[in-house]
PDB file of C-alpha atoms and ligand atoms in Angstrom:
ATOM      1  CA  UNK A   1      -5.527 -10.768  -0.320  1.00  0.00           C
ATOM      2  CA  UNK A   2      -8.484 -13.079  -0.276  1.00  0.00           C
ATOM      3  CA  UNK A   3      -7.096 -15.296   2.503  1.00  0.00           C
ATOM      4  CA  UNK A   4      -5.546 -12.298   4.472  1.00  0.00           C
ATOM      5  CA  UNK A   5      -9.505 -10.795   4.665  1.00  0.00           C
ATOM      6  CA  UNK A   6     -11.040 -14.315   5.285  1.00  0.00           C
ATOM      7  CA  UNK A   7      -8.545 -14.973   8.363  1.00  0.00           C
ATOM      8  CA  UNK A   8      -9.508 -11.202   9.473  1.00  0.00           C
ATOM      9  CA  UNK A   9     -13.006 -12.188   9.214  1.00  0.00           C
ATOM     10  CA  UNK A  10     -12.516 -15.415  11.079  1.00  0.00           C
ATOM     11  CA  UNK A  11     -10.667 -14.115  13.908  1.00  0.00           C
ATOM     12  CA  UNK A  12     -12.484 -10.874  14.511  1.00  0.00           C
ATOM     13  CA  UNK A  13     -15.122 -10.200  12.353  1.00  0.00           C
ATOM     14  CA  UNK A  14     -13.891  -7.320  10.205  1.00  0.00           C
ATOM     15  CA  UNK A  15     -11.053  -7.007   8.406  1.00  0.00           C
ATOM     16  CA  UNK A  16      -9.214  -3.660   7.420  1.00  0.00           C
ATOM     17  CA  UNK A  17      -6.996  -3.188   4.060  1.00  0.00           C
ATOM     18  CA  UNK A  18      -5.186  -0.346   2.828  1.00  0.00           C
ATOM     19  CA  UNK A  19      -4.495  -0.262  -0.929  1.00  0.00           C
ATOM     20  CA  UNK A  20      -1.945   0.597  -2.845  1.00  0.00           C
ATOM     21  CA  UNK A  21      -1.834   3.286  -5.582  1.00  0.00           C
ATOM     22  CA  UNK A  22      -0.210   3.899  -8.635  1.00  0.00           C
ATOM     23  CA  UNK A  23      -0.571   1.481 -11.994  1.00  0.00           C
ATOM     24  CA  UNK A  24       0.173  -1.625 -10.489  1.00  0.00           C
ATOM     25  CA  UNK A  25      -2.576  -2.742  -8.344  1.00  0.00           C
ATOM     26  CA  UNK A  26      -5.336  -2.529 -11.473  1.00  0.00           C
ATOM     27  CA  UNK A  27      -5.314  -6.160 -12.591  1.00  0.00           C
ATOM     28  CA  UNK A  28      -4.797  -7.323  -8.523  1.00  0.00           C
ATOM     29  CA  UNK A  29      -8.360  -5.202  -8.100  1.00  0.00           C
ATOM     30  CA  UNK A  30      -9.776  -6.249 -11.448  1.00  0.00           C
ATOM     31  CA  UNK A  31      -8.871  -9.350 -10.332  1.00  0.00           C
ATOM     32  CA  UNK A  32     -10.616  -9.548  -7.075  1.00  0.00           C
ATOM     33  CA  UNK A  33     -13.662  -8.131  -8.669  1.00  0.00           C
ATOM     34  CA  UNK A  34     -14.162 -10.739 -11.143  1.00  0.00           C
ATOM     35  CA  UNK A  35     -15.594 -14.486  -9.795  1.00  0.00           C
ATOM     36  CA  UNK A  36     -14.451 -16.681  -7.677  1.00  0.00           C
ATOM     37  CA  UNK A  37     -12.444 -14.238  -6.193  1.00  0.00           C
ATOM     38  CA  UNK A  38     -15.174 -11.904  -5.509  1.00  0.00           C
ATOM     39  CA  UNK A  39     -17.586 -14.470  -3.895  1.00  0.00           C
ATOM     40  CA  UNK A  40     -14.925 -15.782  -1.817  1.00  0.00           C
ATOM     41  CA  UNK A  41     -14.877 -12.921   0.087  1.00  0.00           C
ATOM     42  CA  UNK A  42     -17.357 -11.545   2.920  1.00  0.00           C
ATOM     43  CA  UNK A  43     -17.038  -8.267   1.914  1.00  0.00           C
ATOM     44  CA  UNK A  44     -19.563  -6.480   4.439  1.00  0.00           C
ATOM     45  CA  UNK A  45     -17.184  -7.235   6.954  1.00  0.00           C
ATOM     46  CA  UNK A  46     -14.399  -5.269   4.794  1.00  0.00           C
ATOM     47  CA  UNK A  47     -12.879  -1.741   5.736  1.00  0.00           C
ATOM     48  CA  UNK A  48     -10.533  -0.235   2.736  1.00  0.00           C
ATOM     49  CA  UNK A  49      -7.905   1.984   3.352  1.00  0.00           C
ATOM     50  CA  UNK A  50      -5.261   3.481   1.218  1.00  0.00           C
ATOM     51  CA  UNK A  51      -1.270   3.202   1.696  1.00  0.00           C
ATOM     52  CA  UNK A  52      -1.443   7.091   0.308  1.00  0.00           C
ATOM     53  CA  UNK A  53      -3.781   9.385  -1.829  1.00  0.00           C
ATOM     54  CA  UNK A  54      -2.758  12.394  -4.152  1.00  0.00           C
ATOM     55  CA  UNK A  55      -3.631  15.728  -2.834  1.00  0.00           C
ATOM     56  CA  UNK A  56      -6.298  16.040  -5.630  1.00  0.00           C
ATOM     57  CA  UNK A  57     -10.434  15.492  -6.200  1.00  0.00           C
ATOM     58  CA  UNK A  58     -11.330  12.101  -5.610  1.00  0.00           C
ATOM     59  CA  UNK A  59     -12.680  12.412  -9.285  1.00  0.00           C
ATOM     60  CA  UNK A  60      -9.214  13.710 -10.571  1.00  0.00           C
ATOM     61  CA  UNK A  61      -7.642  11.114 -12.764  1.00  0.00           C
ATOM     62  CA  UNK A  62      -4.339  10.933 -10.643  1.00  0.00           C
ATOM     63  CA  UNK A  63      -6.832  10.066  -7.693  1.00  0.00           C
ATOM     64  CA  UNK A  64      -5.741   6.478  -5.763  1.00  0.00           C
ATOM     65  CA  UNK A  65      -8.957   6.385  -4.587  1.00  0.00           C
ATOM     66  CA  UNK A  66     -10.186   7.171  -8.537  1.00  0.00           C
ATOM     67  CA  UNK A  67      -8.699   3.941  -9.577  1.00  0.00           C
ATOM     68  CA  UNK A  68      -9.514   2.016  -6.781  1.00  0.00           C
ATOM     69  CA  UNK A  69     -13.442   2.916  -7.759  1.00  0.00           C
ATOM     70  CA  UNK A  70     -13.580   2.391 -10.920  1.00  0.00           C
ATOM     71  CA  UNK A  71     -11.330  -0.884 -11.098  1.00  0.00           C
ATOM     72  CA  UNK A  72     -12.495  -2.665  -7.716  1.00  0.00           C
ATOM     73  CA  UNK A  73     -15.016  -0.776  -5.817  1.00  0.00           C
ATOM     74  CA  UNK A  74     -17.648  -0.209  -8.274  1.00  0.00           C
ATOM     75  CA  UNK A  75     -17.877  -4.172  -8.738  1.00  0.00           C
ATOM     76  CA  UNK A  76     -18.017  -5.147  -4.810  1.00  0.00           C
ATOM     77  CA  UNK A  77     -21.166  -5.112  -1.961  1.00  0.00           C
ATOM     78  CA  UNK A  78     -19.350  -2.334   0.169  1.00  0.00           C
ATOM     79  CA  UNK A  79     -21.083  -0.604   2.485  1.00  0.00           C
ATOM     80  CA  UNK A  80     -19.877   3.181   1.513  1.00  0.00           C
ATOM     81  CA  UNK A  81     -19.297   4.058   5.439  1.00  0.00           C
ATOM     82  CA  UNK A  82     -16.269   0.850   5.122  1.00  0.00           C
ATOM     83  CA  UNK A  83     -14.586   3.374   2.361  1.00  0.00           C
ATOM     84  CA  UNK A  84     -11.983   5.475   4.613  1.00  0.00           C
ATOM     85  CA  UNK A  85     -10.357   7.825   1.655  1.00  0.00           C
ATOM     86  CA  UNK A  86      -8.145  10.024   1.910  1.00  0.00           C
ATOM     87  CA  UNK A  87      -9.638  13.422   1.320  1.00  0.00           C
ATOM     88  CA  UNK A  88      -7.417  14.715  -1.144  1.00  0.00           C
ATOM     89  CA  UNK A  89      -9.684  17.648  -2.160  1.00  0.00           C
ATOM     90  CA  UNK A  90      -9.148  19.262   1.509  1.00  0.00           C
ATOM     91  CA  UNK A  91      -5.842  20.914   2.278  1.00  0.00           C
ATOM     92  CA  UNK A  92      -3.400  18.458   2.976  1.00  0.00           C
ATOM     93  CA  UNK A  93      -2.721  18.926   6.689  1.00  0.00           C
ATOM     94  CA  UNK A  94      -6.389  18.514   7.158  1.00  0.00           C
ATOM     95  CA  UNK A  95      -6.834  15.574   5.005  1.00  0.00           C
ATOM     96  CA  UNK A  96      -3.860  13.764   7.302  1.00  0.00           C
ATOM     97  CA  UNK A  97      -5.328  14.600  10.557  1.00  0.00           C
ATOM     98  CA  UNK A  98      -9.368  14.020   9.696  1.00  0.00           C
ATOM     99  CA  UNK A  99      -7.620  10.129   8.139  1.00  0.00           C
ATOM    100  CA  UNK A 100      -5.302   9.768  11.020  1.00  0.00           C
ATOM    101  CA  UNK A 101      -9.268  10.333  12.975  1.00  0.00           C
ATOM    102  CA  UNK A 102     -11.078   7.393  10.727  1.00  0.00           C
ATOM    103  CA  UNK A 103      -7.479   5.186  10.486  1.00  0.00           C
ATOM    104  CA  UNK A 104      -7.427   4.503  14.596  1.00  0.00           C
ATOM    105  CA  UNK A 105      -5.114   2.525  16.310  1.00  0.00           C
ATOM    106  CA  UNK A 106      -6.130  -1.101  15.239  1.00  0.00           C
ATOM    107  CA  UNK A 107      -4.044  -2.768  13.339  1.00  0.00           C
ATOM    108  CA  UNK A 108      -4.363  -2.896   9.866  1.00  0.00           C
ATOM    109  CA  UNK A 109      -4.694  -6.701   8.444  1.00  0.00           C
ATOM    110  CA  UNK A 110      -3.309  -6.263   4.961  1.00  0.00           C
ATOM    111  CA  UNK A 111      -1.377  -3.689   4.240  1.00  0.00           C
ATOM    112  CA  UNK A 112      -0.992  -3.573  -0.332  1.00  0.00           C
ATOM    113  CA  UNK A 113       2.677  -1.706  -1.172  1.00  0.00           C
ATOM    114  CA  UNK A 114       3.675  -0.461  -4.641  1.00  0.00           C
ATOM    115  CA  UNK A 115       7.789   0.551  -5.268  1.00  0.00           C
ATOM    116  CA  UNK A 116       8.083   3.198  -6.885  1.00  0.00           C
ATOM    117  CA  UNK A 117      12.065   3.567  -9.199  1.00  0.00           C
ATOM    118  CA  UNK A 118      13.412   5.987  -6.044  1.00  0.00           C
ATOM    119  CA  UNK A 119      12.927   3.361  -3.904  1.00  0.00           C
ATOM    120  CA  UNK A 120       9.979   4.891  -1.872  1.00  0.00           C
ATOM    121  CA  UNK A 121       6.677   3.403  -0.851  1.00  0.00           C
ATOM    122  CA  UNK A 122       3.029   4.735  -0.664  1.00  0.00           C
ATOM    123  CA  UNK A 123       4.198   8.097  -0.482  1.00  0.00           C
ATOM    124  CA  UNK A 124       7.153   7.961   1.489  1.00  0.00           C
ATOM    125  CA  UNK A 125      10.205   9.375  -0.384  1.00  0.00           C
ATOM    126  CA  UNK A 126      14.201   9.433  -0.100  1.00  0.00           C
ATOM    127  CA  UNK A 127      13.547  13.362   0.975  1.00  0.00           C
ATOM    128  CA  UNK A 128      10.861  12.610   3.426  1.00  0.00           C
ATOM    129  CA  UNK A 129      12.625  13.144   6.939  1.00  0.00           C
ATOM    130  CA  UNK A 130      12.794   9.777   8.461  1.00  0.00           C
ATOM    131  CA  UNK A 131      11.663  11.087  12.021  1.00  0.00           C
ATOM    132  CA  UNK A 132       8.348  11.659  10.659  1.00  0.00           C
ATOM    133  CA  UNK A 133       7.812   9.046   8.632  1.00  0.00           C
ATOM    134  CA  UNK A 134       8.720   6.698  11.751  1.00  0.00           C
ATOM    135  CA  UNK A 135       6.353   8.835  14.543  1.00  0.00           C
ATOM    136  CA  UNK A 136       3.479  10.283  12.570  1.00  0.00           C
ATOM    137  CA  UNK A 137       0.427   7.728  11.468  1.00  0.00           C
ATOM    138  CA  UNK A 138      -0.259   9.709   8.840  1.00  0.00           C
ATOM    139  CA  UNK A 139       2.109  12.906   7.359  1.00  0.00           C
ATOM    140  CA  UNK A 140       2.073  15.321   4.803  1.00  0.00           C
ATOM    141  CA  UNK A 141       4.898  14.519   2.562  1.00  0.00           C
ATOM    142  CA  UNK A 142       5.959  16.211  -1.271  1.00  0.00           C
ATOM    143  CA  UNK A 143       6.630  14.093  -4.170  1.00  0.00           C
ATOM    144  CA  UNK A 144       9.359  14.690  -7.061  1.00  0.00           C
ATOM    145  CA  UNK A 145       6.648  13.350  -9.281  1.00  0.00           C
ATOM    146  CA  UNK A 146       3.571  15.534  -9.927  1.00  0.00           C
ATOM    147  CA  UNK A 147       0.903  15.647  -8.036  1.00  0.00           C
ATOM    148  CA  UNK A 148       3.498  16.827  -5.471  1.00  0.00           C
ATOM    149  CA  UNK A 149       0.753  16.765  -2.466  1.00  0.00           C
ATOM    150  CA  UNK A 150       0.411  13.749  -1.298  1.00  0.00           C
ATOM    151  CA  UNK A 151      -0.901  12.143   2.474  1.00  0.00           C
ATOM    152  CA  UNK A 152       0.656   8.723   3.353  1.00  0.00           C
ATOM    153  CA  UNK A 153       0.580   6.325   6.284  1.00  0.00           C
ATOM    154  CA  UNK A 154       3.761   6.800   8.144  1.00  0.00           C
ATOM    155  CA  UNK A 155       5.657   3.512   8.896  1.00  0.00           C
ATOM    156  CA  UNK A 156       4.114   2.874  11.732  1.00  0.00           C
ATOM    157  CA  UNK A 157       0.964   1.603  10.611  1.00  0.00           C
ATOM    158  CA  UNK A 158       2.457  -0.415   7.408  1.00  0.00           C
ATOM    159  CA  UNK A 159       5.238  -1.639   9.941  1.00  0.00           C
ATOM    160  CA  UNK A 160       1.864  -2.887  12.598  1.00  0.00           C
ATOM    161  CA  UNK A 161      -0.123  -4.155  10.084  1.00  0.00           C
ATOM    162  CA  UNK A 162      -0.638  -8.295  10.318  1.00  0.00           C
ATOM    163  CA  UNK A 163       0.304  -8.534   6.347  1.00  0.00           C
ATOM    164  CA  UNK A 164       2.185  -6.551   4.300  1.00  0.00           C
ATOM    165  CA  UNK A 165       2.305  -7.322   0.314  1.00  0.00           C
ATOM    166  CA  UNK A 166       4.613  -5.836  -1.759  1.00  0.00           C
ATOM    167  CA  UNK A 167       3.576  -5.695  -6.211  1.00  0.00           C
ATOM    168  CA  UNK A 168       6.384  -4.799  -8.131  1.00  0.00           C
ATOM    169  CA  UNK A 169       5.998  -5.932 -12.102  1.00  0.00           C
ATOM    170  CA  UNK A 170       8.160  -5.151 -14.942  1.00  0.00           C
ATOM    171  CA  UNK A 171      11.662  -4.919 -15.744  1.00  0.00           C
ATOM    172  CA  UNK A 172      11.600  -1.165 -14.694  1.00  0.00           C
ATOM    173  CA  UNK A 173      11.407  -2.458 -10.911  1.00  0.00           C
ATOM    174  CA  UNK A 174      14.082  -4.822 -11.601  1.00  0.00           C
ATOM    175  CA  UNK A 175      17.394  -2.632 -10.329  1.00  0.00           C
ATOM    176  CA  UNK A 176      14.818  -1.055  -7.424  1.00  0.00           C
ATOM    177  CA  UNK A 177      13.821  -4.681  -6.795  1.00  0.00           C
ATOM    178  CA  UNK A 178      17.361  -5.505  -6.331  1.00  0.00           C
ATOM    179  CA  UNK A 179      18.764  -2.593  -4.105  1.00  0.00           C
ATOM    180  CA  UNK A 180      15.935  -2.472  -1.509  1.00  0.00           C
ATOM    181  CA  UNK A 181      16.154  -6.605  -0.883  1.00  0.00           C
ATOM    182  CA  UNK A 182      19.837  -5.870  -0.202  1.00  0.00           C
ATOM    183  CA  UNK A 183      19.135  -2.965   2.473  1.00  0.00           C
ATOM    184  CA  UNK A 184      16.514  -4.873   3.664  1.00  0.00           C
ATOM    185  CA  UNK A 185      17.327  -5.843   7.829  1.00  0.00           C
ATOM    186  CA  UNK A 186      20.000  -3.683   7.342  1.00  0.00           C
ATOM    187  CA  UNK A 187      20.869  -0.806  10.058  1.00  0.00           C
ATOM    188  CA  UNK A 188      20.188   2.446   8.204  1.00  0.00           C
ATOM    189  CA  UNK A 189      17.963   1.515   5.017  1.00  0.00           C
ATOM    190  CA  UNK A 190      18.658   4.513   2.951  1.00  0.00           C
ATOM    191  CA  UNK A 191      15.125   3.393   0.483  1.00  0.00           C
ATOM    192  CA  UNK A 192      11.987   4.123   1.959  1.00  0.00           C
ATOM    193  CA  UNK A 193      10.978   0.755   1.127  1.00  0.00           C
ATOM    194  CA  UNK A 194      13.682  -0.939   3.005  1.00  0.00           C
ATOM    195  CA  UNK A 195      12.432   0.057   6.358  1.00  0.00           C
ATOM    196  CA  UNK A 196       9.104  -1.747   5.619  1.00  0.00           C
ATOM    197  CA  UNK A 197       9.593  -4.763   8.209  1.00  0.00           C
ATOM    198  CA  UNK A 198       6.778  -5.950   9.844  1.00  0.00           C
ATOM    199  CA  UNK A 199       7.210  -5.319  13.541  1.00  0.00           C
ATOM    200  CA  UNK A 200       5.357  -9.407  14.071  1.00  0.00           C
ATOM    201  CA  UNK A 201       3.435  -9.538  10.544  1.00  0.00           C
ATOM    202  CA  UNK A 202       4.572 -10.869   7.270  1.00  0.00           C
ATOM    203  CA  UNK A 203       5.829  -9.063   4.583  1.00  0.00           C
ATOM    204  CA  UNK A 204       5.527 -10.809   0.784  1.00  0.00           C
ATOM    205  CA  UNK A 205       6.897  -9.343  -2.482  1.00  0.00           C
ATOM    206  CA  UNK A 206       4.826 -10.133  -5.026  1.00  0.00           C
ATOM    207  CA  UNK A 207       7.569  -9.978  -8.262  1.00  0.00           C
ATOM    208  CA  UNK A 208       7.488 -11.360 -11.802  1.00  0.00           C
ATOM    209  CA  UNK A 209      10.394 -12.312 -13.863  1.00  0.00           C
ATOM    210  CA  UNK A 210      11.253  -9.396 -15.320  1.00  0.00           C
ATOM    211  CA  UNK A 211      10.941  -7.154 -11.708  1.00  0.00           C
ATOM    212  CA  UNK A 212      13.127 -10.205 -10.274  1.00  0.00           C
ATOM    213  CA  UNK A 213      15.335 -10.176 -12.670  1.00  0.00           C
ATOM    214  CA  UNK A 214      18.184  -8.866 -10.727  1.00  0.00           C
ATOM    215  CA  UNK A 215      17.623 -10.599  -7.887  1.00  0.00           C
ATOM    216  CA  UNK A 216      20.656 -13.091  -7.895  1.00  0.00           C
ATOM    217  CA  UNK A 217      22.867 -13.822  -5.019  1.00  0.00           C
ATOM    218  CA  UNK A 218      20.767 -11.199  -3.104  1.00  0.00           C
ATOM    219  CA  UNK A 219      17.861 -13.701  -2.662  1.00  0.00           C
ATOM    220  CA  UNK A 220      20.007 -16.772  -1.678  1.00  0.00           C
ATOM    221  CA  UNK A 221      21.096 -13.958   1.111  1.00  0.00           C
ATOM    222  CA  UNK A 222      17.604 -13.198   1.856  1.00  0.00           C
ATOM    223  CA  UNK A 223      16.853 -16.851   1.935  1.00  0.00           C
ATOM    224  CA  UNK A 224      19.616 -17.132   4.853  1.00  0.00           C
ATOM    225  CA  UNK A 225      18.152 -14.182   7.116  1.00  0.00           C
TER     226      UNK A 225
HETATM  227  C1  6PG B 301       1.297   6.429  -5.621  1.00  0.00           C
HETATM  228  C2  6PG B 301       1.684   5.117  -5.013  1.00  0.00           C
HETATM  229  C3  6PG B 301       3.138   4.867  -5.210  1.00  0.00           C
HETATM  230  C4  6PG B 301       3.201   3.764  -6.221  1.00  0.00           C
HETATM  231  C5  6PG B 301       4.572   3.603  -6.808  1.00  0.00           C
HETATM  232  C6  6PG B 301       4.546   2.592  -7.949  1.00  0.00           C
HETATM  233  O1  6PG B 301       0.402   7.078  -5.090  1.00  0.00           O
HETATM  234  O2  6PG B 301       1.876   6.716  -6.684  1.00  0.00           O
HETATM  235  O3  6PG B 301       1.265   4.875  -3.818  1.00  0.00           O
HETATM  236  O4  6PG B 301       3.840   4.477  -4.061  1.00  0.00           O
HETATM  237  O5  6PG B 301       2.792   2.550  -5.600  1.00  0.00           O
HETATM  238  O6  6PG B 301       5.001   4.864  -7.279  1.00  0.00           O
HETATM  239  O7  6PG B 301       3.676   3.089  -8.935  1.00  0.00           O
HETATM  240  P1  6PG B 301       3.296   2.168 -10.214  1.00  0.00           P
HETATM  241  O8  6PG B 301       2.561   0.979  -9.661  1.00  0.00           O
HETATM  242  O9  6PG B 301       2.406   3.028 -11.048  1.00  0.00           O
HETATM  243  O10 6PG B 301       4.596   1.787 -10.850  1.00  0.00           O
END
């Protein structure tokens, strides 16, 4: 993440990241927060974004941009006009359309992905109708898992960003792990997550053991594509 911002900075003088929501990314924010990572980074240059937000108050506890505050946020020099939530109080269709508004058409330079056990990503899910997650920047989509509302970047955006970084920790993510690597360059990807393929940037999948656990001959595959 740091060296993803710093080439952004380099190159031209901002750089724009979307984060990820769910459990996952705490530590990777805690993390950032805490020295030397935060003093390696030029962070008035920074513009966050989020992958997806709840349909909910940005105070609500199942807020994305709730955690994001409190574990990264809160601890960084951000200029509050570089924070581009998602407004999850308004109704949904407005939220999409007044984020689609501050999102624009740059590309996004990192791009932070959590997987969730369906296989789907931000808040793109097995039931959300491919078409629209493929044109729309930004869409409305329902999730099987309470809060139902959600707003997400389409694939568009993830799939034009420079960087894309996958976290997936635990053995939970293990068989999810597994099954999405093995769509992955395939034709017709039926996981959400296996259609994440960086048009020109680079994709990473940040694992552990116990999320790469099942891994086996499908990463001496992925090694040969
Ligand atoms: C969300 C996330 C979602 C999440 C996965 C993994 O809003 O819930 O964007 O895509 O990344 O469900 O969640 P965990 O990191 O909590 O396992």
């Amino acid at each position: 993440a740091v060296h993803c911002i710093g080439v952004a900075l380099a190159a031209r003088g901002e750089a724009r990241i979307a984060l990820a929501g769910g459990g996952t990314p705490r530590p990777l924010h805690r993390r950032l927060a805490e020295s030397p990572w935060v003093d390696a980074v030029d962070w008035s240059g920074v513009h966050v974004f989020w992958g997806d937000e709840r349909c909910v108050p940005p105070d609500d506890p199942a807020s994305n941009y709730r955690m994001a505050r409190e574990t990264l946020l809160d601890h960084i020099p951000l200029d509050p006009s570089a924070i581009h939530r998602i407004a999850g109080e308004l109704p949904a269709k407005e939220a999409a359309a007044a984020y689609a508004e501050q999102l624009g058409d740059a590309p996004l330079d990192l791009v932070l992905l959590g997987l969730g056990g369906d296989g789907h990503t931000a808040s793109i899910f097995p039931d959300t109708p491919i078409r629209a997650a493929s044109d729309q920047a930004v869409l409305v989509t329902r999730s099987p898992v309470a809060p139902a509302g959600r707003v997400t970047l389409g694939l568009g955006p993830i799939n034009g960003a420079r960087t894309v970084a996958f976290l997936a920790l635990g053995p939970g993510k293990a068989r999810t792990v597994a099954r999405v690597l093995a769509e992955f360059g395939t034709e017709t990807p039926a996981l959400p997550a296996a259609r994440v393929h960086p048009a020109s940037g680079e994709l990473h999948w940040f694992l552990d053991g116990e999320s790469a656990a099942e891994l086996g001959d499908v990463r001496r595959e992925l090694e040969g594509r």
